[in-house]
Amino acid sequence: MVVGIVCSIFTEYVSCTGCLYMDTLNPQVKAVEYAVRGPIVLKAGEIEKYLEEGGTKPFSEVIKANIGDAHAMGQQPITFLRQVVALCTFPELMDSPSFPEDAKWRALRILQGCGGHSLGSYSASPGVECIRKDIAAYIEQRDEGVPSDWENIYLTTGASDGIMTILRLLVSGKDSSRTGVMIPIPQYPLYSAAISEMDAVQVNYYLDEENCWALDINELYRAYQAAKLHCQPRVICIINPGNPTGQVQSKKCIEEVLHFAYEENLFVMSDEVYQDNVYTPDCQFHSFKKVLYEMGPEYFNSVELASFHSTSKGYTGECGFRGGYMEVINMDPEVKAQLVKLLSVRLCPPLAGQAAMDVIVNPPQPDEHSYKQFHQEKSSVLGALADKAKLTEQILNAVPGIKCNPVQGAMYAFPRIFIPPKAVEEAKALGMQPDMFYCLRLLEETGICVVPGSGFGQKDGTHHFRMTILPSIEKLKVLLGKVRDFHISFLKEYSALE
Amino acid sequence: MVVGIVCSIFTEYVSCTGCLYMDTLNPQVKAVEYAVRGPIVLKAGEIEKYLEEGGTKPFSEVIKANIGDAHAMGQQPITFLRQVVALCTFPELMDSPSFPEDAKWRALRILQGCGGHSLGSYSASPGVECIRKDIAAYIEQRDEGVPSDWENIYLTTGASDGIMTILRLLVSGKDSSRTGVMIPIPQYPLYSAAISEMDAVQVNYYLDEENCWALDINELYRAYQAAKLHCQPRVICIINPGNPTGQVQSKKCIEEVLHFAYEENLFVMSDEVYQDNVYTPDCQFHSFKKVLYEMGPEYFNSVELASFHSTSKGYTGECGFRGGYMEVINMDPEVKAQLVKLLSVRLCPPLAGQAAMDVIVNPPQPDEHSYKQFHQEKSSVLGALADKAKLTEQILNAVPGIKCNPVQGAMYAFPRIFIPPKAVEEAKALGMQPDMFYCLRLLEETGICVVPGSGFGQKDGTHHFRMTILPSIEKLKVLLGKVRDFHISFLKEYSALE
């Protein structure tokens, strides 16, 4: 083996212990952080295994409130959606009398759009044509007549895939250190991870916790001006309804963001995967596209906007299908051709996910057989989520040292937690963020797995955690009771040390 | 709108016509090429639409032999695979007497490995644990006892996703222009596209067309030494059986490649998605891992190897499910943790694709109900492919000016075509590669869509095209007849001009 010799020549690249190790790993990969599946979740997995193998803890099960994974928390699939996907998967079921006709014709229509009438063929890279058309029709209806062109619709492998793809167009490799991507803080860590991986500059704009996590336009200008000193911001990302923050943006706020993007010539990425998850009666989902339309043709014909949706959230919670779409408007036609080329390298999004997406945008109509059951199941999921949103806010706000904004939408509470100075010191001595220290203690003592606020970003000196509101109402009550008891005893323990 | 002012300050970034246009697009995206879905395929789509709308051409249908999309070409799905996936999708079918018990228990087992027993939950980022275990068991059996650790198995969204992920670890952004990736020429253009997107250096090693596209070890050394003058080669990619070239590598050749990788400390990526597609009786698939094992512990415990498989090829042809896996051995444990982190940002591969992968590695056994039908369907697909491989080679080799190596495996023929100098000149005058010119003429005159060899790479001055052998035997005969007639008249037309 001549590696010894090679080493002496190429010490910066080659180690005698192998080709790929931490020193040679792509440093942008090293820089990526993804808290939702980070160290605390690995720890939760270890504890789960330990319990399964007969180990004992002060609790009998780990409750994973770290990730928006509805089915894992017991939510049942929407029957009609699964019927359509099963029919597409195994068309012999078309002869089965136990499948309703409205599911059958939808499956048939999807299959007619597939090569060889099979879910096993590749689709066109932007997705099955009839599904793209259904999505455009759905958007037009949702936005009360604002036109949607099906050729602007691209199916994706979940929303994350779409977000990464658009960012890749915008973030140029060689000049990447000069491309600024504006993201809310707190944010969903896909954004910061993508920015690290692509070596772009993360430009933080802070949401206003005192004002129910509203987006303050002055803060946007501040962030933009500050960033311009060291990079060129080219894109602004908005998550509405908010993840992890749960706010639903007002129409006025969206107008201001769009005006800002128009003025500063920014590409707008609106992450609207929680568009069906709005709980507070005085809040309403406004799509960025519709608001842009209402601002008039000067805006609607010029602001470059990509909006993202997914099968994973809403009332379906079909995360495992990895379905989603993006609508891209005002994109330069040549760039669009480049986008299609880029998508074609990955061939196509999974067909079962595309079929699931089709059901979401083309649900049973009032005159169809499956309408009643579909509607019942949908209302039941969304009703329960609204109840759990309210319950979570109420119980958390009754705990001294915890303050939780209303969960107006999405699937998470992001309460602010007071961590006593002595606990902050102890965490720092362990080389740990204080909220990571807090969440690890919570996990170890109660079995509850939530994600530290530091994984999403937060104002310096403040601490939070993100928890989903997805457990069943009974389990959620238990969970919140345990959080309360833990927090009180944690405060007591560390305040006694003052 | 203040864009006018912004323009004057940041002319290098901002245009008055929008944010994202060709000048501001990530240049690495611009550099990507992907011939399999490139301009000729777009043209084929246009002609198809034209025919559908009543237009006339010298042919009645476009035959797409450009992409390995078996179901689109009429191949029927394997019943058992679809039964298992349908059962997983709609578990109410567990009560149906028309589904066999062996499919039911497989589906049940997969669902037990899913959060909430639902295909709609996220799996762990590397995949469902029991499926990873089934894959490891399958590999051990395939490789006659060579150990496989399930924790080295990562489910992927098709093989392309796995290949991109491993390359991303190896290609560092900032030093990327110095990271060399060795690929065969001709190659599957995913590799060149990924290299462009990541801004790595493509290091070509040429397969030996005169010797049935064998990999010549001297050529590897030549390519490596030449590359070292301007970059540091860190990884070697091999496609076996070959795409687009169809050769099946000998054990000796694989040993040589592995010895070379060991000596030069290269990471080995073996694309083995066609491992079930071997047609010539005197050829056999040897996995890189098994050969490495047989070379002894000095090799087996040190060479870093990732091997890729997929649901899209083989006898299943389930492209639309986007299923696949990679087995990664001898990866540094810290790097493995980084790999898992990177995977976790994309959450997980589609669950239906994971289930499909499970059926492939855990097919019905001789004592099970579905064995006979499964085996019949599998043999029928593979038998037909073997017949078509032979037929394609024979018919093409009977055409003057076409020379086709035996299609020992995979799904493609990559014949060398003689293009008369006058046609080369005409192509050049049009700013076109000669084989692109040829393939466009073929498409326009016969409706047959194949991919120019220039999209895969070829020795200067040689010309080829890639066609799949997937059409039904009747259609394939028509196709090959048309290719023959076209080629003869093309030769005649341009030779007359000499």
Tab-separated table of N, CA and C in Angstrom, chain B residues 38-157:
chain	number	residue	atom	x	y	z
B	38	GLY	N	-33.180	15.404	-22.189
B	38	GLY	CA	-32.715	16.643	-22.789
B	38	GLY	C	-33.554	17.107	-23.964
B	39	PRO	N	-32.950	17.945	-24.849
B	39	PRO	CA	-33.688	18.594	-25.934
B	39	PRO	C	-34.390	17.619	-26.869
B	40	ILE	N	-33.777	16.440	-27.076
B	40	ILE	CA	-34.395	15.525	-28.026
B	40	ILE	C	-35.696	14.960	-27.460
B	41	VAL	N	-35.726	14.835	-26.141
B	41	VAL	CA	-36.930	14.301	-25.506
B	41	VAL	C	-38.031	15.366	-25.492
B	42	LEU	N	-37.637	16.616	-25.305
B	42	LEU	CA	-38.613	17.700	-25.390
B	42	LEU	C	-39.223	17.743	-26.795
B	43	LYS	N	-38.363	17.589	-27.786
B	43	LYS	CA	-38.819	17.560	-29.181
B	43	LYS	C	-39.796	16.390	-29.393
B	44	ALA	N	-39.463	15.230	-28.841
B	44	ALA	CA	-40.343	14.057	-28.973
B	44	ALA	C	-41.716	14.357	-28.373
B	45	GLY	N	-41.704	15.041	-27.226
B	45	GLY	CA	-42.963	15.411	-26.583
B	45	GLY	C	-43.795	16.330	-27.473
B	46	GLU	N	-43.108	17.278	-28.122
B	46	GLU	CA	-43.816	18.199	-29.024
B	46	GLU	C	-44.454	17.441	-30.192
B	47	ILE	N	-43.693	16.503	-30.736
B	47	ILE	CA	-44.229	15.735	-31.880
B	47	ILE	C	-45.426	14.900	-31.429
B	48	GLU	N	-45.325	14.325	-30.224
B	48	GLU	CA	-46.441	13.537	-29.697
B	48	GLU	C	-47.712	14.388	-29.613
B	49	LYS	N	-47.570	15.577	-29.055
B	49	LYS	CA	-48.728	16.494	-28.925
B	49	LYS	C	-49.290	16.818	-30.303
B	50	TYR	N	-48.373	17.072	-31.223
B	50	TYR	CA	-48.769	17.427	-32.589
B	50	TYR	C	-49.592	16.303	-33.218
B	51	LEU	N	-49.133	15.059	-33.001
B	51	LEU	CA	-49.865	13.910	-33.551
B	51	LEU	C	-51.229	13.770	-32.879
B	52	GLU	N	-51.245	13.932	-31.550
B	52	GLU	CA	-52.511	13.836	-30.797
B	52	GLU	C	-53.538	14.835	-31.305
B	53	GLU	N	-53.033	16.002	-31.676
B	53	GLU	CA	-53.936	17.062	-32.121
B	53	GLU	C	-54.283	16.927	-33.600
B	54	GLY	N	-53.952	15.776	-34.171
B	54	GLY	CA	-54.371	15.505	-35.538
B	54	GLY	C	-53.333	15.830	-36.595
B	55	GLY	N	-52.148	16.277	-36.176
B	55	GLY	CA	-51.089	16.560	-37.142
B	55	GLY	C	-50.621	15.284	-37.833
B	56	THR	N	-49.981	15.423	-38.974
B	56	THR	CA	-49.492	14.218	-39.660
B	56	THR	C	-47.973	14.233	-39.779
B	57	LYS	N	-47.442	13.035	-39.749
B	57	LYS	CA	-46.002	12.769	-39.834
B	57	LYS	C	-45.855	11.474	-40.637
B	58	PRO	N	-44.637	11.134	-41.035
B	58	PRO	CA	-44.460	9.850	-41.750
B	58	PRO	C	-44.641	8.639	-40.823
B	59	PHE	N	-45.086	8.854	-39.583
B	59	PHE	CA	-45.282	7.744	-38.635
B	59	PHE	C	-46.498	8.093	-37.781
B	60	SER	N	-47.052	7.076	-37.129
B	60	SER	CA	-48.277	7.327	-36.365
B	60	SER	C	-48.019	7.494	-34.872
B	61	GLU	N	-46.861	7.044	-34.392
B	61	GLU	CA	-46.577	7.232	-32.963
B	61	GLU	C	-45.093	7.442	-32.720
B	62	VAL	N	-44.817	8.134	-31.603
B	62	VAL	CA	-43.437	8.305	-31.160
B	62	VAL	C	-43.104	7.117	-30.251
B	63	ILE	N	-41.987	6.460	-30.533
B	63	ILE	CA	-41.554	5.363	-29.649
B	63	ILE	C	-40.391	5.878	-28.814
B	64	LYS	N	-40.618	5.968	-27.503
B	64	LYS	CA	-39.600	6.546	-26.634
B	64	LYS	C	-38.651	5.472	-26.123
B	65	ALA	N	-37.519	5.382	-26.769
B	65	ALA	CA	-36.508	4.422	-26.336
B	65	ALA	C	-35.368	5.177	-25.665
B	66	ASN	N	-35.706	6.334	-25.081
B	66	ASN	CA	-34.671	7.195	-24.504
B	66	ASN	C	-34.409	6.939	-23.034
B	67	ILE	N	-35.333	6.300	-22.346
B	67	ILE	CA	-35.210	6.216	-20.893
B	67	ILE	C	-35.637	4.841	-20.406
B	68	GLY	N	-34.932	4.360	-19.377
B	68	GLY	CA	-35.202	3.023	-18.850
B	68	GLY	C	-36.460	2.998	-17.999
B	69	ASP	N	-37.591	3.167	-18.667
B	69	ASP	CA	-38.876	3.309	-17.974
B	69	ASP	C	-39.769	2.149	-18.416
B	70	ALA	N	-39.582	1.005	-17.763
B	70	ALA	CA	-40.149	-0.255	-18.245
B	70	ALA	C	-41.676	-0.221	-18.322
B	71	HIS	N	-42.323	0.294	-17.277
B	71	HIS	CA	-43.790	0.254	-17.275
B	71	HIS	C	-44.371	1.137	-18.379
B	72	ALA	N	-43.689	2.261	-18.640
B	72	ALA	CA	-44.168	3.136	-19.715
B	72	ALA	C	-44.124	2.403	-21.054
B	73	MET	N	-43.255	1.407	-21.153
B	73	MET	CA	-43.120	0.615	-22.384
B	73	MET	C	-44.002	-0.631	-22.331
B	74	GLY	N	-44.876	-0.688	-21.331
B	74	GLY	CA	-45.858	-1.775	-21.322
B	74	GLY	C	-45.534	-2.937	-20.399
B	75	GLN	N	-44.368	-2.918	-19.750
B	75	GLN	CA	-44.072	-4.009	-18.811
B	75	GLN	C	-45.085	-3.972	-17.666
B	76	GLN	N	-45.594	-5.139	-17.296
B	76	GLN	CA	-46.581	-5.217	-16.227
B	76	GLN	C	-45.890	-5.289	-14.870
B	77	PRO	N	-46.490	-4.665	-13.852
B	77	PRO	CA	-45.893	-4.762	-12.516
B	77	PRO	C	-45.916	-6.197	-11.989
B	78	ILE	N	-44.987	-6.482	-11.081
B	78	ILE	CA	-44.991	-7.765	-10.379
B	78	ILE	C	-46.165	-7.736	-9.382
B	79	THR	N	-47.095	-8.675	-9.563
B	79	THR	CA	-48.333	-8.661	-8.773
B	79	THR	C	-48.056	-8.601	-7.271
B	80	PHE	N	-47.156	-9.443	-6.801
B	80	PHE	CA	-46.914	-9.554	-5.365
B	80	PHE	C	-46.423	-8.224	-4.787
B	81	LEU	N	-45.553	-7.558	-5.506
B	81	LEU	CA	-45.030	-6.272	-5.023
B	81	LEU	C	-46.181	-5.279	-4.855
B	82	ARG	N	-47.029	-5.208	-5.852
B	82	ARG	CA	-48.132	-4.251	-5.778
B	82	ARG	C	-49.136	-4.639	-4.684
B	83	GLN	N	-49.311	-5.949	-4.492
B	83	GLN	CA	-50.217	-6.379	-3.415
B	83	GLN	C	-49.709	-5.898	-2.058
B	84	VAL	N	-48.411	-6.087	-1.836
B	84	VAL	CA	-47.849	-5.681	-0.533
B	84	VAL	C	-47.980	-4.173	-0.345
B	85	VAL	N	-47.646	-3.411	-1.385
B	85	VAL	CA	-47.707	-1.950	-1.234
B	85	VAL	C	-49.164	-1.488	-1.066
B	86	ALA	N	-50.092	-2.115	-1.789
B	86	ALA	CA	-51.511	-1.742	-1.641
B	86	ALA	C	-51.997	-2.058	-0.226
B	87	LEU	N	-51.587	-3.202	0.308
B	87	LEU	CA	-51.973	-3.567	1.684
B	87	LEU	C	-51.408	-2.565	2.689
B	88	CYS	N	-50.173	-2.159	2.479
B	88	CYS	CA	-49.579	-1.152	3.372
B	88	CYS	C	-50.332	0.171	3.268
B	89	THR	N	-50.748	0.508	2.039
B	89	THR	CA	-51.423	1.795	1.805
B	89	THR	C	-52.817	1.803	2.415
B	90	PHE	N	-53.519	0.690	2.281
B	90	PHE	CA	-54.922	0.627	2.721
B	90	PHE	C	-55.118	-0.648	3.541
B	91	PRO	N	-54.724	-0.599	4.803
B	91	PRO	CA	-54.697	-1.831	5.614
B	91	PRO	C	-56.045	-2.500	5.794
B	92	GLU	N	-57.145	-1.795	5.456
B	92	GLU	CA	-58.449	-2.457	5.480
B	92	GLU	C	-58.446	-3.685	4.571
B	93	LEU	N	-57.564	-3.704	3.586
B	93	LEU	CA	-57.485	-4.842	2.662
B	93	LEU	C	-56.984	-6.114	3.340
B	94	MET	N	-56.445	-5.978	4.556
B	94	MET	CA	-56.001	-7.171	5.284
B	94	MET	C	-57.157	-8.164	5.455
B	95	ASP	N	-58.389	-7.644	5.454
B	95	ASP	CA	-59.560	-8.513	5.618
B	95	ASP	C	-60.016	-9.114	4.296
B	96	SER	N	-59.425	-8.698	3.209
B	96	SER	CA	-59.919	-9.159	1.912
B	96	SER	C	-59.369	-10.533	1.574
B	97	PRO	N	-60.255	-11.470	1.229
B	97	PRO	CA	-59.784	-12.824	0.886
B	97	PRO	C	-59.037	-12.852	-0.439
B	98	SER	N	-59.102	-11.787	-1.217
B	98	SER	CA	-58.417	-11.851	-2.517
B	98	SER	C	-56.931	-11.497	-2.425
B	99	PHE	N	-56.469	-11.177	-1.224
B	99	PHE	CA	-55.029	-10.952	-1.060
B	99	PHE	C	-54.409	-12.142	-0.337
B	100	PRO	N	-53.281	-12.644	-0.853
B	100	PRO	CA	-52.674	-13.834	-0.247
B	100	PRO	C	-52.039	-13.524	1.117
B	101	GLU	N	-51.963	-14.553	1.933
B	101	GLU	CA	-51.444	-14.386	3.295
B	101	GLU	C	-49.986	-13.937	3.308
B	102	ASP	N	-49.187	-14.447	2.355
B	102	ASP	CA	-47.767	-14.072	2.382
B	102	ASP	C	-47.574	-12.586	2.087
B	103	ALA	N	-48.465	-12.018	1.267
B	103	ALA	CA	-48.414	-10.566	1.040
B	103	ALA	C	-48.874	-9.844	2.311
B	104	LYS	N	-49.904	-10.395	2.952
B	104	LYS	CA	-50.438	-9.741	4.154
B	104	LYS	C	-49.417	-9.685	5.279
B	105	TRP	N	-48.731	-10.791	5.501
B	105	TRP	CA	-47.808	-10.731	6.642
B	105	TRP	C	-46.618	-9.843	6.372
B	106	ARG	N	-46.226	-9.762	5.097
B	106	ARG	CA	-45.147	-8.811	4.790
B	106	ARG	C	-45.600	-7.369	5.036
B	107	ALA	N	-46.813	-7.076	4.579
B	107	ALA	CA	-47.336	-5.716	4.773
B	107	ALA	C	-47.469	-5.404	6.268
B	108	LEU	N	-47.960	-6.366	6.994
B	108	LEU	CA	-48.136	-6.185	8.445
B	108	LEU	C	-46.804	-5.902	9.114
B	109	ARG	N	-45.808	-6.648	8.698
B	109	ARG	CA	-44.486	-6.488	9.297
B	109	ARG	C	-43.915	-5.099	8.980
B	110	ILE	N	-44.084	-4.662	7.739
B	110	ILE	CA	-43.604	-3.329	7.376
B	110	ILE	C	-44.342	-2.273	8.196
B	111	LEU	N	-45.669	-2.427	8.283
B	111	LEU	CA	-46.453	-1.426	9.025
B	111	LEU	C	-46.061	-1.406	10.503
B	112	GLN	N	-45.731	-2.573	11.040
B	112	GLN	CA	-45.292	-2.593	12.440
B	112	GLN	C	-44.005	-1.818	12.641
B	113	GLY	N	-43.235	-1.676	11.570
B	113	GLY	CA	-42.010	-0.893	11.652
B	113	GLY	C	-42.234	0.600	11.440
B	114	CYS	N	-43.483	0.980	11.122
B	114	CYS	CA	-43.788	2.393	10.831
B	114	CYS	C	-44.426	3.056	12.048
B	115	GLY	N	-44.125	4.328	12.267
B	115	GLY	CA	-44.761	5.085	13.340
B	115	GLY	C	-46.273	5.028	13.181
B	116	GLY	N	-46.994	4.727	14.285
B	116	GLY	CA	-48.449	4.649	14.215
B	116	GLY	C	-48.939	3.588	13.246
B	117	HIS	N	-48.051	2.657	12.884
B	117	HIS	CA	-48.369	1.572	11.942
B	117	HIS	C	-48.949	2.131	10.639
B	118	SER	N	-48.430	3.273	10.231
B	118	SER	CA	-48.958	3.922	9.029
B	118	SER	C	-47.845	4.287	8.060
B	119	LEU	N	-48.116	4.047	6.784
B	119	LEU	CA	-47.213	4.459	5.714
B	119	LEU	C	-47.167	5.991	5.598
B	120	GLY	N	-48.041	6.648	6.336
B	120	GLY	CA	-48.100	8.108	6.296
B	120	GLY	C	-47.208	8.786	7.311
B	121	SER	N	-46.509	8.006	8.136
B	121	SER	CA	-45.583	8.634	9.085
B	121	SER	C	-44.192	8.697	8.468
B	122	TYR	N	-43.393	9.633	8.944
B	122	TYR	CA	-41.984	9.646	8.560
B	122	TYR	C	-41.324	8.383	9.090
B	123	SER	N	-40.388	7.830	8.350
B	123	SER	CA	-39.541	6.795	8.952
B	123	SER	C	-38.301	7.485	9.505
B	124	ALA	N	-37.492	6.719	10.238
B	124	ALA	CA	-36.154	7.220	10.554
B	124	ALA	C	-35.500	7.606	9.228
B	125	SER	N	-34.599	8.581	9.263
B	125	SER	CA	-34.028	9.082	8.012
B	125	SER	C	-33.304	8.005	7.202
B	126	PRO	N	-32.620	7.047	7.834
B	126	PRO	CA	-31.994	5.995	7.022
B	126	PRO	C	-32.994	4.937	6.548
B	127	GLY	N	-34.247	5.022	6.971
B	127	GLY	CA	-35.247	4.060	6.519
B	127	GLY	C	-35.843	3.258	7.653
B	128	VAL	N	-36.878	2.482	7.327
B	128	VAL	CA	-37.561	1.627	8.310
B	128	VAL	C	-36.596	0.520	8.753
B	129	GLU	N	-36.486	0.334	10.036
B	129	GLU	CA	-35.464	-0.585	10.566
B	129	GLU	C	-35.607	-2.009	10.023
B	130	CYS	N	-36.831	-2.548	10.005
B	130	CYS	CA	-36.961	-3.944	9.558
B	130	CYS	C	-36.632	-4.079	8.066
B	131	ILE	N	-36.866	-3.013	7.310
B	131	ILE	CA	-36.515	-3.076	5.885
B	131	ILE	C	-34.990	-3.042	5.731
B	132	ARG	N	-34.338	-2.244	6.535
B	132	ARG	CA	-32.869	-2.224	6.507
B	132	ARG	C	-32.322	-3.608	6.852
B	133	LYS	N	-32.964	-4.256	7.806
B	133	LYS	CA	-32.507	-5.603	8.188
B	133	LYS	C	-32.746	-6.602	7.059
B	134	ASP	N	-33.901	-6.483	6.397
B	134	ASP	CA	-34.174	-7.384	5.274
B	134	ASP	C	-33.152	-7.187	4.156
B	135	ILE	N	-32.788	-5.940	3.933
B	135	ILE	CA	-31.810	-5.663	2.872
B	135	ILE	C	-30.460	-6.289	3.226
B	136	ALA	N	-30.047	-6.134	4.481
B	136	ALA	CA	-28.763	-6.710	4.902
B	136	ALA	C	-28.784	-8.233	4.734
B	137	ALA	N	-29.905	-8.847	5.095
B	137	ALA	CA	-30.008	-10.304	4.954
B	137	ALA	C	-29.927	-10.704	3.484
B	138	TYR	N	-30.575	-9.909	2.639
B	138	TYR	CA	-30.564	-10.180	1.197
B	138	TYR	C	-29.141	-10.092	0.641
B	139	ILE	N	-28.429	-9.058	1.069
B	139	ILE	CA	-27.061	-8.881	0.562
B	139	ILE	C	-26.177	-10.049	1.015
B	140	GLU	N	-26.343	-10.467	2.245
B	140	GLU	CA	-25.553	-11.607	2.738
B	140	GLU	C	-25.803	-12.844	1.901
B	141	GLN	N	-27.083	-13.040	1.564
B	141	GLN	CA	-27.427	-14.222	0.768
B	141	GLN	C	-26.874	-14.072	-0.657
B	142	ARG	N	-27.062	-12.892	-1.240
B	142	ARG	CA	-26.557	-12.641	-2.599
B	142	ARG	C	-25.049	-12.882	-2.662
B	143	ASP	N	-24.350	-12.407	-1.614
B	143	ASP	CA	-22.895	-12.482	-1.611
B	143	ASP	C	-22.380	-13.727	-0.885
B	144	GLU	N	-23.219	-14.722	-0.816
B	144	GLU	CA	-22.823	-16.037	-0.297
B	144	GLU	C	-22.125	-15.953	1.052
B	145	GLY	N	-22.745	-15.199	1.945
B	145	GLY	CA	-22.278	-15.211	3.327
B	145	GLY	C	-21.389	-14.054	3.745
B	146	VAL	N	-20.999	-13.210	2.811
B	146	VAL	CA	-20.215	-12.029	3.200
B	146	VAL	C	-21.094	-11.184	4.133
B	147	PRO	N	-20.585	-10.855	5.331
B	147	PRO	CA	-21.449	-10.193	6.305
B	147	PRO	C	-21.912	-8.810	5.858
B	148	SER	N	-23.157	-8.490	6.221
B	148	SER	CA	-23.715	-7.162	5.941
B	148	SER	C	-24.389	-6.663	7.219
B	149	ASP	N	-24.025	-5.472	7.629
B	149	ASP	CA	-24.557	-4.889	8.858
B	149	ASP	C	-25.710	-3.958	8.489
B	150	TRP	N	-26.892	-4.218	9.071
B	150	TRP	CA	-28.060	-3.408	8.664
B	150	TRP	C	-27.857	-1.927	8.978
B	151	GLU	N	-26.995	-1.615	9.905
B	151	GLU	CA	-26.779	-0.200	10.208
B	151	GLU	C	-25.932	0.493	9.131
B	152	ASN	N	-25.425	-0.281	8.185
B	152	ASN	CA	-24.727	0.308	7.033
B	152	ASN	C	-25.656	0.539	5.838
B	153	ILE	N	-26.933	0.203	6.036
B	153	ILE	CA	-27.895	0.308	4.925
B	153	ILE	C	-28.704	1.592	5.079
B	154	TYR	N	-28.817	2.333	3.994
B	154	TYR	CA	-29.607	3.566	3.994
B	154	TYR	C	-30.587	3.514	2.835
B	155	LEU	N	-31.866	3.551	3.143
B	155	LEU	CA	-32.851	3.649	2.073
B	155	LEU	C	-32.722	5.015	1.400
B	156	THR	N	-33.026	5.073	0.127
B	156	THR	CA	-32.882	6.324	-0.635
B	156	THR	C	-34.108	6.550	-1.526
B	157	THR	N	-34.193	7.754	-2.063
B	157	THR	CA	-35.264	8.091	-3.004
B	157	THR	C	-34.762	7.773	-4.412
